Amino acid sequence: MYHDTVLLQNIINELDIKQDGVYCDATLGGGSVSFEILKKLNKGVLISLDIDTDAIDYFKSEFKVKYSTNIDKNSFVFEDKTVNLVNENFSKLKEVIKDIQVNKLNGIVYDLGVSSFQIDNPKKGFSYMYDSNLDMRMDKRLKVTARDLINGLYEKELYNIFKIYSEEPFSKEIARNIVKRRKMKSIEKSSELVEIVRRSIRGQAYLYRHVSRIFQALRIKVNNELGVLSDSLLLLPDILESGGRVVFLTYHSGEDRIVKNYFLHNDNFISLYKKPVYPTEEEISKNRRARSAKMRVYEKK
Ligand SMILES: C[S@@+](CC[C@H](N)C(=O)[O-])C[C@H]1O[C@@H](n2cnc3c(N)ncnc32)[C@H](O)[C@@H]1O
């Protein structure tokens, strides 16, 4: 399976979909959210974005399987609904909808982070489970990989990335050992980084807890995940219709804080929940990824 979507039915219910509305799935991934939106539309418009071309290609192949329709274009009409697949960053949402000649949206979903497909694909270099090249770009148009950061940044910059994005307690030691090691030979593979973390945590248990924090911090930096989220939030007052909803699924405290703080004193929106919505224990037991998920929903006044 490409991706097991967390809180899928909650997302769809919260969007409160109008049949002829215009909706945006800002993070297409395996397409489950987009397919559910499509089912509810009649003469409506769906705009689905992903920075990873694999997600766009996968959606097209799944579309063929589900509806026995061969599509090769990124914009097409199906049963009176218009579907637009866009390989673009959601920080460019304003330009994207302008290009499609849409004025405002009735709802947007952000299901942030990486998909299971991306993590499980050794070529993308997100996981320490495979000995892969340290790439970590979701968008192949980006120029800088995790390998470039590890071999090119100052020790203090590496320390800041590990400390700020993942609150790794051994950030200092890990940054220092990366710099020491790369003086002998550049660091290319995930196994080399795992080995550096192993030596830096001085015999502590749960090596992979530390490793996964370091990998997550690098991924966030490579893809500027917090920066593009902040940029995209600023667009919302202009691109959402009055009464339109925006649903966020976050998996990282930094992401959640950015979303929460943006809406805290924003007079353009009301928050539909005082506290975030969490997946049930049952969902968490079936889908490990759900354990760190939080959903927040806002409505444009
Ligand atoms: C958690 S997955 C989404 C899963 C999807 N909701 C589903 O049901 O399968 C996140 C997806 O968002 C994409 N993505 C991450 N940041 C993005 C950004 N700034 N702009 C557009 N797509 C992004 C990733 O490439 C990934 O495919």
CSV table of C-alpha atoms and ligand atoms in Angstrom, one decimal:
chain,number,residue,atom,x,y,z
A,1,MET,CA,0.0,0.0,0.0
A,2,TYR,CA,1.3,3.5,-0.9
A,3,HIS,CA,0.0,5.1,2.4
A,4,ASP,CA,-2.4,4.3,5.1
A,5,THR,CA,-4.1,7.7,5.7
A,6,VAL,CA,-4.6,8.8,9.3
A,7,LEU,CA,-8.1,10.0,10.4
A,8,LEU,CA,-9.3,9.8,6.8
A,9,GLN,CA,-13.1,9.9,7.6
A,10,ASN,CA,-12.6,12.7,10.1
A,11,ILE,CA,-10.8,14.8,7.5
A,12,ILE,CA,-13.6,14.3,5.0
A,13,ASN,CA,-16.4,15.0,7.5
A,14,GLU,CA,-14.6,18.2,8.7
A,15,LEU,CA,-14.3,19.5,5.1
A,16,ASP,CA,-18.1,19.5,5.0
A,17,ILE,CA,-17.9,19.1,1.2
A,18,LYS,CA,-20.4,20.9,-1.1
A,19,GLN,CA,-21.0,18.9,-4.3
A,20,ASP,CA,-20.1,21.7,-6.6
A,21,GLY,CA,-17.4,23.2,-4.5
A,22,VAL,CA,-13.7,23.7,-5.2
A,23,TYR,CA,-11.3,21.6,-3.0
A,24,CYS,CA,-7.6,21.3,-2.6
A,25,ASP,CA,-5.7,18.3,-1.4
A,26,ALA,CA,-2.4,20.1,-0.7
A,27,THR,CA,-0.6,16.8,0.0
A,28,LEU,CA,-1.8,14.1,-2.5
A,29,GLY,CA,0.5,11.2,-1.4
A,30,GLY,CA,-1.3,7.9,-2.1
A,31,GLY,CA,-4.4,9.8,-3.0
A,32,SER,CA,-6.9,8.5,-0.4
A,33,VAL,CA,-8.0,12.0,0.6
A,34,SER,CA,-8.4,13.1,-3.0
A,35,PHE,CA,-10.4,10.0,-3.9
A,36,GLU,CA,-12.8,10.5,-1.0
A,37,ILE,CA,-13.2,14.2,-2.0
A,38,LEU,CA,-13.9,13.1,-5.6
A,39,LYS,CA,-16.6,10.7,-4.4
A,40,LYS,CA,-18.5,13.6,-2.8
A,41,LEU,CA,-18.2,16.0,-5.7
A,42,ASN,CA,-20.7,16.5,-8.5
A,43,LYS,CA,-19.7,19.3,-11.0
A,44,GLY,CA,-17.1,20.3,-8.4
A,45,VAL,CA,-13.3,20.8,-8.8
A,46,LEU,CA,-10.5,19.0,-7.1
A,47,ILE,CA,-6.9,20.4,-7.1
A,48,SER,CA,-4.3,17.9,-5.8
A,49,LEU,CA,-0.7,19.0,-5.2
A,50,ASP,CA,2.4,17.0,-4.5
A,51,ILE,CA,6.0,18.0,-4.8
A,52,ASP,CA,6.9,14.3,-5.5
A,53,THR,CA,6.2,13.2,-9.0
A,54,ASP,CA,5.8,9.6,-7.8
A,55,ALA,CA,2.6,10.7,-6.0
A,56,ILE,CA,1.1,12.2,-9.2
A,57,ASP,CA,2.0,9.1,-11.3
A,58,TYR,CA,0.6,6.8,-8.6
A,59,PHE,CA,-2.7,8.7,-8.6
A,60,LYS,CA,-3.0,8.3,-12.3
A,61,SER,CA,-2.4,4.6,-12.1
A,62,GLU,CA,-4.9,4.2,-9.3
A,63,PHE,CA,-7.5,6.3,-11.1
A,64,LYS,CA,-7.2,3.9,-14.0
A,65,VAL,CA,-7.7,0.9,-11.7
A,66,LYS,CA,-10.7,2.5,-9.8
A,67,TYR,CA,-12.5,4.0,-12.8
A,68,SER,CA,-11.2,1.9,-15.7
A,69,THR,CA,-10.3,5.2,-17.4
A,70,ASN,CA,-6.9,5.8,-19.0
A,71,ILE,CA,-5.6,9.2,-18.1
A,72,ASP,CA,-2.3,10.7,-19.1
A,73,LYS,CA,-2.9,14.4,-18.6
A,74,ASN,CA,-2.6,16.2,-15.3
A,75,SER,CA,-5.9,18.1,-15.8
A,76,PHE,CA,-9.0,16.2,-16.9
A,77,VAL,CA,-12.8,16.0,-16.5
A,78,PHE,CA,-14.4,12.9,-15.1
A,79,GLU,CA,-18.1,12.5,-14.6
A,80,ASP,CA,-18.6,16.3,-14.6
A,81,LYS,CA,-15.9,16.8,-12.0
A,82,THR,CA,-12.7,18.5,-12.9
A,83,VAL,CA,-9.4,17.0,-11.5
A,84,ASN,CA,-6.1,19.0,-11.5
A,85,LEU,CA,-3.0,17.2,-10.5
A,86,VAL,CA,-0.2,19.7,-9.8
A,87,ASN,CA,3.5,18.9,-9.1
A,88,GLU,CA,4.0,22.0,-7.0
A,89,ASN,CA,4.8,23.0,-3.5
A,90,PHE,CA,1.8,24.1,-1.4
A,91,SER,CA,3.7,27.3,-0.6
A,92,LYS,CA,2.8,28.3,-4.2
A,93,LEU,CA,-0.9,27.6,-3.8
A,94,LYS,CA,-1.9,31.1,-4.9
A,95,GLU,CA,-0.1,30.8,-8.2
A,96,VAL,CA,-1.4,27.3,-8.7
A,97,ILE,CA,-5.1,28.2,-8.4
A,98,LYS,CA,-4.6,31.4,-10.5
A,99,ASP,CA,-3.1,29.2,-13.3
A,100,ILE,CA,-6.2,26.9,-13.1
A,101,GLN,CA,-8.3,30.1,-13.2
A,102,VAL,CA,-9.9,29.4,-9.8
A,103,ASN,CA,-10.6,32.3,-7.5
A,104,LYS,CA,-11.2,30.8,-4.1
A,105,LEU,CA,-11.3,27.4,-2.5
A,106,ASN,CA,-14.1,25.8,-0.4
A,107,GLY,CA,-11.7,23.6,1.5
A,108,ILE,CA,-8.1,22.6,1.8
A,109,VAL,CA,-6.4,19.6,3.5
A,110,TYR,CA,-2.8,19.5,4.6
A,111,ASP,CA,-1.7,16.0,5.6
A,112,LEU,CA,1.9,16.9,6.4
A,113,GLY,CA,5.2,15.1,6.2
A,114,VAL,CA,6.2,12.1,4.2
A,115,SER,CA,4.1,9.1,3.0
A,116,SER,CA,4.9,5.5,3.8
A,117,PHE,CA,5.8,5.0,0.2
A,118,GLN,CA,8.5,7.7,0.4
A,119,ILE,CA,9.9,6.2,3.7
A,120,ASP,CA,9.9,2.7,2.3
A,121,ASN,CA,11.6,3.6,-0.9
A,122,PRO,CA,15.4,3.2,-0.4
A,123,LYS,CA,16.2,5.5,-3.3
A,124,LYS,CA,14.7,8.5,-1.5
A,125,GLY,CA,17.0,8.0,1.5
A,126,PHE,CA,14.5,8.9,4.3
A,127,SER,CA,14.9,5.7,6.3
A,128,TYR,CA,17.7,4.3,8.4
A,129,MET,CA,16.2,0.9,7.7
A,130,TYR,CA,18.0,0.7,4.4
A,131,ASP,CA,21.6,1.5,3.6
A,132,SER,CA,20.8,4.2,1.0
A,133,ASN,CA,22.3,7.5,-0.2
A,134,LEU,CA,21.5,10.4,2.1
A,135,ASP,CA,19.2,12.2,-0.2
A,136,MET,CA,15.9,13.0,1.6
A,137,ARG,CA,14.5,15.4,-1.1
A,138,MET,CA,10.7,15.0,-1.6
A,139,ASP,CA,11.0,17.3,-4.5
A,140,LYS,CA,13.8,16.3,-6.9
A,141,ARG,CA,14.0,19.9,-8.2
A,142,LEU,CA,15.7,20.9,-4.9
A,143,LYS,CA,19.4,21.2,-5.2
A,144,VAL,CA,20.6,20.4,-1.7
A,145,THR,CA,20.4,16.9,-0.3
A,146,ALA,CA,21.0,15.6,3.3
A,147,ARG,CA,24.4,14.4,2.1
A,148,ASP,CA,25.3,18.0,1.2
A,149,LEU,CA,24.2,19.3,4.6
A,150,ILE,CA,26.1,16.7,6.5
A,151,ASN,CA,29.3,17.2,4.6
A,152,GLY,CA,29.0,21.0,4.1
A,153,LEU,CA,27.5,22.7,7.2
A,154,TYR,CA,29.5,24.0,10.2
A,155,GLU,CA,29.3,22.0,13.4
A,156,LYS,CA,27.1,24.7,15.0
A,157,GLU,CA,24.7,24.6,12.1
A,158,LEU,CA,24.3,20.8,12.3
A,159,TYR,CA,23.9,21.1,16.1
A,160,ASN,CA,21.1,23.7,15.6
A,161,ILE,CA,19.2,21.5,13.1
A,162,PHE,CA,19.3,18.4,15.4
A,163,LYS,CA,18.5,20.4,18.5
A,164,ILE,CA,15.7,22.7,17.1
A,165,TYR,CA,13.9,20.3,14.8
A,166,SER,CA,14.2,17.1,16.9
A,167,GLU,CA,15.3,18.1,20.4
A,168,GLU,CA,17.9,15.3,20.3
A,169,PRO,CA,19.8,15.3,23.6
A,170,PHE,CA,23.0,14.2,22.0
A,171,SER,CA,22.9,16.8,19.3
A,172,LYS,CA,26.3,18.3,20.3
A,173,GLU,CA,28.1,15.0,20.3
A,174,ILE,CA,26.5,13.9,17.0
A,175,ALA,CA,27.4,17.2,15.2
A,176,ARG,CA,30.9,17.0,16.6
A,177,ASN,CA,31.4,13.4,15.4
A,178,ILE,CA,30.0,14.1,12.0
A,179,VAL,CA,32.6,16.9,11.5
A,180,LYS,CA,35.4,14.7,12.9
A,181,ARG,CA,34.5,11.8,10.6
A,182,ARG,CA,34.1,13.8,7.4
A,183,LYS,CA,37.6,15.2,7.8
A,184,MET,CA,38.7,11.6,6.9
A,185,LYS,CA,36.1,10.8,4.3
A,186,SER,CA,32.8,12.3,3.1
A,187,ILE,CA,29.7,10.8,4.6
A,188,GLU,CA,27.5,9.3,1.9
A,189,LYS,CA,25.4,6.5,3.3
A,190,SER,CA,22.7,6.2,5.9
A,191,SER,CA,24.6,3.3,7.6
A,192,GLU,CA,27.5,5.7,8.1
A,193,LEU,CA,25.3,8.2,9.8
A,194,VAL,CA,23.7,5.5,12.0
A,195,GLU,CA,27.2,4.5,13.1
A,196,ILE,CA,28.1,8.1,14.0
A,197,VAL,CA,25.0,8.3,16.1
A,198,ARG,CA,25.8,5.0,17.8
A,199,ARG,CA,29.2,6.2,18.8
A,200,SER,CA,27.9,9.6,20.0
A,201,ILE,CA,25.2,8.4,22.4
A,202,ARG,CA,27.8,6.6,24.6
A,203,GLY,CA,26.1,3.2,25.1
A,204,GLN,CA,22.6,4.6,25.7
A,205,ALA,CA,19.8,2.2,25.0
A,206,TYR,CA,17.3,2.8,22.2
A,207,LEU,CA,19.8,3.7,19.5
A,208,TYR,CA,17.1,4.0,16.9
A,209,ARG,CA,15.2,6.6,18.9
A,210,HIS,CA,18.2,8.9,18.5
A,211,VAL,CA,18.8,7.9,14.9
A,212,SER,CA,15.2,8.5,13.9
A,213,ARG,CA,15.3,12.0,15.5
A,214,ILE,CA,18.5,12.8,13.5
A,215,PHE,CA,16.9,11.6,10.2
A,216,GLN,CA,13.7,13.5,10.9
A,217,ALA,CA,15.6,16.7,11.6
A,218,LEU,CA,17.6,16.4,8.4
A,219,ARG,CA,14.5,15.7,6.4
A,220,ILE,CA,12.8,18.8,7.8
A,221,LYS,CA,15.8,20.9,6.9
A,222,VAL,CA,16.3,19.5,3.4
A,223,ASN,CA,12.7,20.1,2.5
A,224,ASN,CA,12.3,23.4,4.4
A,225,GLU,CA,9.1,21.8,5.8
A,226,LEU,CA,8.5,24.4,8.5
A,227,GLY,CA,9.3,27.4,6.2
A,228,VAL,CA,6.9,26.3,3.4
A,229,LEU,CA,4.2,25.5,5.9
A,230,SER,CA,4.4,29.1,7.3
A,231,ASP,CA,4.4,30.5,3.8
A,232,SER,CA,1.3,28.5,2.9
A,233,LEU,CA,-0.6,29.6,6.0
A,234,LEU,CA,-0.2,33.2,5.0
A,235,LEU,CA,-2.0,32.6,1.7
A,236,LEU,CA,-5.1,31.1,3.4
A,237,PRO,CA,-7.1,34.3,4.1
A,238,ASP,CA,-6.9,35.3,0.4
A,239,ILE,CA,-7.7,31.9,-1.1
A,240,LEU,CA,-10.4,30.5,1.1
A,241,GLU,CA,-14.0,31.3,0.5
A,242,SER,CA,-16.0,32.5,3.5
A,243,GLY,CA,-17.3,29.4,5.3
A,244,GLY,CA,-14.4,27.4,3.7
A,245,ARG,CA,-12.6,24.9,5.9
A,246,VAL,CA,-8.9,24.0,6.3
A,247,VAL,CA,-7.9,20.7,7.9
A,248,PHE,CA,-4.3,20.0,9.1
A,249,LEU,CA,-2.8,16.7,10.1
A,250,THR,CA,0.6,17.3,11.8
A,251,TYR,CA,3.1,14.7,13.0
A,252,HIS,CA,5.7,16.9,14.6
A,253,SER,CA,5.5,19.4,17.5
A,254,GLY,CA,7.2,22.1,15.4
A,255,GLU,CA,4.5,21.8,12.6
A,256,ASP,CA,1.7,21.8,15.1
A,257,ARG,CA,3.0,24.8,16.9
A,258,ILE,CA,3.2,26.8,13.7
A,259,VAL,CA,-0.4,26.0,12.8
A,260,LYS,CA,-1.7,26.6,16.3
A,261,ASN,CA,0.1,29.9,16.7
A,262,TYR,CA,-0.9,31.2,13.3
A,263,PHE,CA,-4.6,30.8,14.0
A,264,LEU,CA,-4.5,31.8,17.7
A,265,HIS,CA,-4.8,35.5,17.1
A,266,ASN,CA,-6.2,35.4,13.5
A,267,ASP,CA,-9.5,37.3,13.2
A,268,ASN,CA,-10.2,35.8,9.8
A,269,PHE,CA,-10.8,32.3,11.1
A,270,ILE,CA,-12.6,30.4,13.9
A,271,SER,CA,-11.1,27.2,15.3
A,272,LEU,CA,-13.6,24.3,15.3
A,273,TYR,CA,-11.9,22.5,18.2
A,274,LYS,CA,-10.2,24.0,21.3
A,275,LYS,CA,-7.8,21.1,21.5
A,276,PRO,CA,-6.4,19.0,18.6
A,277,VAL,CA,-8.3,15.8,17.6
A,278,TYR,CA,-6.2,12.6,18.1
A,279,PRO,CA,-6.6,9.2,16.4
A,280,THR,CA,-8.3,6.5,18.6
A,281,GLU,CA,-6.2,3.8,20.3
A,282,GLU,CA,-7.7,1.4,17.9
A,283,GLU,CA,-6.4,3.4,14.9
A,284,ILE,CA,-3.0,3.8,16.5
A,285,SER,CA,-2.8,0.0,17.1
A,286,LYS,CA,-3.4,-0.6,13.4
A,287,ASN,CA,-1.3,2.3,12.0
A,288,ARG,CA,1.9,3.2,13.8
A,289,ARG,CA,2.1,6.5,12.0
A,290,ALA,CA,-1.1,7.6,13.7
A,291,ARG,CA,0.6,7.7,17.1
A,292,SER,CA,2.1,11.2,16.6
A,293,ALA,CA,-0.8,12.7,14.5
A,294,LYS,CA,-2.9,15.7,15.6
A,295,MET,CA,-5.8,17.2,13.6
A,296,ARG,CA,-6.8,20.9,13.7
A,297,VAL,CA,-9.7,22.4,11.8
A,298,TYR,CA,-10.4,26.1,11.1
A,299,GLU,CA,-13.2,27.9,9.2
A,300,LYS,CA,-12.9,31.1,7.3
A,301,LYS,CA,-15.3,33.7,8.7
B,1,LIG,C1,1.5,12.2,4.6
B,1,LIG,S1,1.6,12.2,2.9
B,1,LIG,C2,0.0,12.5,2.4
B,1,LIG,C3,-0.9,11.3,2.4
B,1,LIG,C4,-2.2,11.4,1.7
B,1,LIG,N1,-3.1,12.3,2.4
B,1,LIG,C5,-2.9,10.1,1.5
B,1,LIG,O1,-4.0,10.0,1.8
B,1,LIG,O2,-2.2,9.2,1.0
B,1,LIG,C6,2.4,13.7,2.5
B,1,LIG,C7,2.6,14.0,1.0
B,1,LIG,O3,2.7,15.4,0.9
B,1,LIG,C8,3.8,15.7,0.0
B,1,LIG,N2,4.3,17.0,0.5
B,1,LIG,C9,5.0,17.2,1.5
B,1,LIG,N3,5.3,18.6,1.6
B,1,LIG,C10,4.7,19.1,0.6
B,1,LIG,C11,4.6,20.5,0.1
B,1,LIG,N4,5.2,21.5,0.7
B,1,LIG,N5,3.9,20.7,-1.0
B,1,LIG,C12,3.2,19.7,-1.7
B,1,LIG,N6,3.3,18.4,-1.3
B,1,LIG,C13,4.0,18.1,-0.2
B,1,LIG,C14,4.7,14.5,0.2
B,1,LIG,O4,5.5,14.4,-1.0
B,1,LIG,C15,3.8,13.3,0.4
B,1,LIG,O5,3.5,12.7,-0.8
